[in-house]
XYZ file of C-alpha atoms in Angstrom:
273
model
C 19.002 -4.708 23.098
C 16.466 -4.494 20.258
C 13.333 -6.575 20.643
C 13.307 -9.932 18.817
C 10.860 -9.725 15.919
C 9.115 -12.725 14.381
C 8.168 -12.709 10.696
C 4.843 -14.060 9.464
C 4.486 -15.533 6.005
C 2.273 -13.459 3.729
C 0.426 -13.940 0.465
C 0.797 -11.086 -1.994
C -0.924 -10.200 -5.249
C 1.030 -8.213 -7.849
C 0.821 -7.156 -11.500
C 3.747 -7.095 -13.921
C 4.607 -3.557 -15.174
C 4.656 -4.615 -18.830
C 2.535 -1.607 -19.817
C 3.709 0.796 -17.125
C 3.968 4.440 -18.194
C 3.071 7.935 -17.054
C 0.395 8.901 -19.557
C -1.613 11.331 -17.420
C -1.235 13.289 -14.182
C -3.495 12.441 -11.241
C -1.057 13.221 -8.417
C 1.863 15.669 -7.948
C 4.480 13.033 -8.777
C 3.198 12.394 -12.300
C 4.468 14.274 -15.346
C 3.621 12.780 -18.759
C 6.654 14.552 -20.219
C 9.010 12.478 -18.036
C 10.085 9.263 -19.741
C 9.663 5.961 -17.947
C 12.298 3.289 -18.513
C 10.014 0.269 -18.791
C 12.895 -2.213 -18.954
C 14.328 -0.813 -15.716
C 10.884 -0.791 -14.117
C 10.462 -4.471 -14.961
C 13.897 -5.243 -13.547
C 13.143 -3.379 -10.313
C 9.753 -5.080 -10.016
C 11.292 -8.533 -10.473
C 13.819 -7.709 -7.749
C 10.933 -6.953 -5.386
C 9.187 -10.231 -6.223
C 12.421 -12.188 -5.664
C 12.885 -10.443 -2.318
C 9.399 -11.517 -1.224
C 9.923 -15.099 -2.349
C 13.410 -15.290 -0.831
C 11.865 -14.356 2.520
C 9.250 -17.092 2.343
C 6.245 -15.209 1.005
C 3.789 -16.424 -1.637
C 3.275 -14.221 -4.697
C 0.329 -14.424 -7.106
C 0.138 -12.385 -10.313
C -2.690 -10.649 -12.162
C -2.066 -10.412 -15.927
C -1.374 -6.821 -17.039
C -3.756 -5.194 -19.503
C -2.698 -2.857 -22.347
C -3.898 0.694 -21.856
C -3.921 0.451 -18.055
C -0.442 1.716 -17.089
C -1.216 2.020 -13.362
C -2.505 -1.534 -13.025
C 0.925 -2.393 -11.602
C -0.200 -0.664 -8.392
C -2.047 -3.729 -7.151
C -2.609 -2.373 -3.638
C -5.271 -0.023 -4.991
C -7.409 -2.872 -6.300
C -9.033 -3.998 -3.050
C -8.601 -4.663 0.644
C -8.801 -8.277 1.804
C -9.501 -9.175 5.439
C -10.313 -12.731 6.600
C -10.995 -13.774 3.028
C -13.469 -10.929 2.409
C -12.658 -8.785 -0.607
C -13.782 -5.160 -0.607
C -13.126 -3.956 -4.130
C -12.262 -0.560 -5.546
C -14.008 2.342 -7.242
C -11.281 4.681 -8.445
C -11.487 8.452 -8.225
C -9.778 8.961 -11.593
C -11.726 7.775 -14.663
C -8.447 6.609 -16.217
C -8.077 3.935 -13.545
C -11.646 2.708 -13.169
C -11.343 -0.155 -15.685
C -8.655 -1.769 -13.502
C -11.239 -2.844 -10.925
C -12.979 -5.314 -13.220
C -9.791 -7.207 -14.043
C -8.849 -7.545 -10.385
C -12.408 -8.578 -9.498
C -12.179 -11.302 -12.130
C -8.944 -12.608 -10.623
C -10.356 -12.683 -7.088
C -13.540 -14.455 -8.200
C -11.545 -17.054 -10.156
C -9.464 -17.615 -7.000
C -12.632 -18.413 -5.050
C -13.302 -15.082 -3.328
C -16.559 -13.162 -3.182
C -16.033 -9.510 -4.102
C -17.984 -6.564 -2.710
C -18.385 -3.664 -5.122
C -18.273 -0.315 -3.261
C -20.863 2.373 -3.939
C -18.478 5.191 -3.004
C -14.995 6.119 -4.208
C -12.542 3.761 -2.545
C -8.999 2.878 -3.607
C -8.260 -0.377 -1.823
C -5.188 -0.661 0.357
C -4.071 2.693 -0.928
C -6.346 4.177 1.735
C -7.434 1.149 3.796
C -4.731 -0.278 6.048
C -5.704 -3.278 8.218
C -3.747 -3.358 11.476
C -5.199 -6.423 13.190
C -7.435 -4.456 15.572
C -8.655 -1.776 13.179
C -8.725 -0.651 9.610
C -6.983 2.702 9.391
C -8.728 4.588 6.604
C -7.427 7.598 4.711
C -9.492 10.364 3.164
C -8.884 13.843 1.817
C -7.758 13.182 -1.746
C -9.185 9.873 -2.985
C -11.254 7.516 -0.799
C -14.370 9.111 0.691
C -15.627 8.966 4.276
C -18.798 7.329 2.976
C -16.629 4.445 1.766
C -15.165 4.137 5.270
C -18.664 3.392 6.558
C -19.164 0.801 3.806
C -15.906 -0.890 4.780
C -16.898 -1.165 8.434
C -20.296 -2.613 7.588
C -18.821 -5.157 5.178
C -15.758 -6.250 7.136
C -17.154 -5.858 10.651
C -13.880 -4.303 11.794
C -13.656 -0.877 13.498
C -12.613 1.745 10.961
C -10.545 4.742 12.093
C -10.876 7.673 9.672
C -7.723 9.738 9.143
C -7.511 12.941 7.093
C -4.581 13.427 4.717
C -3.560 17.051 4.060
C -0.463 16.960 1.827
C -1.146 16.204 -1.871
C 2.223 14.445 -2.191
C 0.830 11.858 0.223
C -2.503 11.421 -1.493
C -2.995 7.830 -0.290
C -2.662 6.614 3.276
C -0.104 4.018 2.227
C 2.297 6.754 1.113
C 2.421 8.108 4.678
C 1.874 5.060 6.934
C 2.515 1.333 7.038
C 1.967 -1.483 9.505
C 5.052 -2.947 11.173
C 3.268 -5.764 12.993
C -0.044 -6.320 14.776
C 0.974 -3.925 17.543
C 2.689 -1.011 15.850
C 2.996 1.216 12.796
C 5.345 3.727 11.188
C 4.064 7.022 9.807
C 4.909 10.572 8.758
C 2.949 12.878 11.110
C 2.782 15.989 8.929
C 0.866 14.126 6.241
C -2.153 14.194 8.570
C -4.536 16.790 9.955
C -3.948 17.842 13.608
C -6.847 15.748 14.869
C -5.694 12.685 12.948
C -2.183 13.081 14.368
C -3.694 13.047 17.864
C -5.643 9.900 17.073
C -2.528 8.111 15.821
C -0.512 9.243 18.850
C -3.182 7.821 21.176
C -3.505 4.532 19.336
C 0.214 4.035 18.719
C 2.293 5.866 21.333
C 5.386 3.844 20.394
C 5.067 4.272 16.625
C 8.127 4.866 14.474
C 7.917 8.422 13.153
C 9.343 9.199 9.741
C 10.563 12.574 8.482
C 9.469 14.358 5.323
C 12.722 13.211 3.755
C 11.789 9.595 4.539
C 8.303 10.108 3.149
C 9.471 11.801 -0.062
C 11.790 8.815 -0.581
C 8.711 6.533 -0.363
C 10.025 5.094 2.887
C 6.519 5.016 4.366
C 5.302 3.057 1.336
C 6.898 -0.080 2.742
C 5.839 -3.667 3.449
C 6.640 -5.459 6.704
C 6.210 -9.131 7.586
C 6.747 -8.381 11.283
C 10.536 -8.662 11.058
C 11.716 -7.864 7.525
C 10.760 -4.437 6.184
C 10.944 -4.083 2.406
C 11.837 -0.422 2.084
C 13.176 2.201 -0.310
C 16.989 2.401 -0.021
C 16.807 6.208 0.023
C 14.860 6.224 3.326
C 18.066 5.824 5.306
C 16.920 7.609 8.472
C 13.768 5.534 8.738
C 15.669 2.313 8.050
C 18.086 3.143 10.870
C 15.181 3.696 13.273
C 13.631 0.374 12.278
C 16.907 -1.466 12.804
C 17.191 0.071 16.278
C 13.737 -1.376 17.047
C 14.725 -4.888 15.985
C 13.332 -4.882 12.448
C 15.508 -5.882 9.506
C 15.346 -3.437 6.578
C 15.440 -5.069 3.138
C 16.225 -2.266 0.642
C 14.486 -2.555 -2.728
C 14.815 0.227 -5.283
C 11.577 1.028 -7.148
C 12.660 4.490 -8.298
C 11.002 4.189 -11.724
C 7.638 3.762 -10.043
C 8.158 6.914 -7.980
C 7.572 8.811 -11.235
C 3.933 7.740 -10.992
C 3.678 8.322 -7.248
C 4.085 4.675 -6.250
C 6.513 2.424 -4.436
C 6.831 -0.971 -2.791
C 3.489 -1.072 -1.025
C 1.630 0.414 -3.993
C 2.809 -2.578 -6.031
C 1.740 -5.077 -3.369
C -1.751 -6.248 -2.438
C -1.867 -8.487 0.645
C -4.372 -11.322 0.625
C -5.389 -11.875 4.243
C -7.175 -15.210 4.303
C -9.084 -16.685 7.218
C -6.593 -18.009 9.755
C -7.107 -21.584 10.865
């Protein structure tokens, strides 16, 4: 029988896609000539927020800003561990103004924000697992930023090298299932990084390229429910066999910009009492 999984309530930070568009190309998914249906994107985004709230999670919202179409991808804004906020310094000049607006929100909410000296794209490349922060590099976040993260958060940082430009952020190729396990797409990583992941997580759920291209590895788990792309059917079946409950949410409009469920979701990990 599948193991019994226990959900944990989460606090998420999101940004409405009121100004979402593909106006430039900074990853292989983006084509400015492809039209974005903003009304559909807003509908899909609202469905995701309702799914979170229906499963007991708290959702806070950062106001969207005109001229910043990728601000909807809240995960890239920071990484928050035990109430400490490590902010972002985007690789692409087009996205750099986003950081200030997110910093303002965090400060107004009572958090201190650390400004990184090196290129770092928040939870896009920094994935807290409980024991470690798994940290991606190769396309966006630099290894120098990994060292900054470890010094600021005081949590061991495991550097992982991404090798496929379609999976330019760690959160497009890996997500945390619970405090003991992860799911990931092995071929997104260098050989050495695959060995590291296999040693750390011998029982991990392994996705296929088909799962990954469907943004199935860009998912959010509360330890039981996994909010996942409906097109990642093989991965969803594996998760169900392990005792997780897939919650399909279609964010296909956001795939046009290289983003999905996790990209739209920043988790605020406050100090546990």
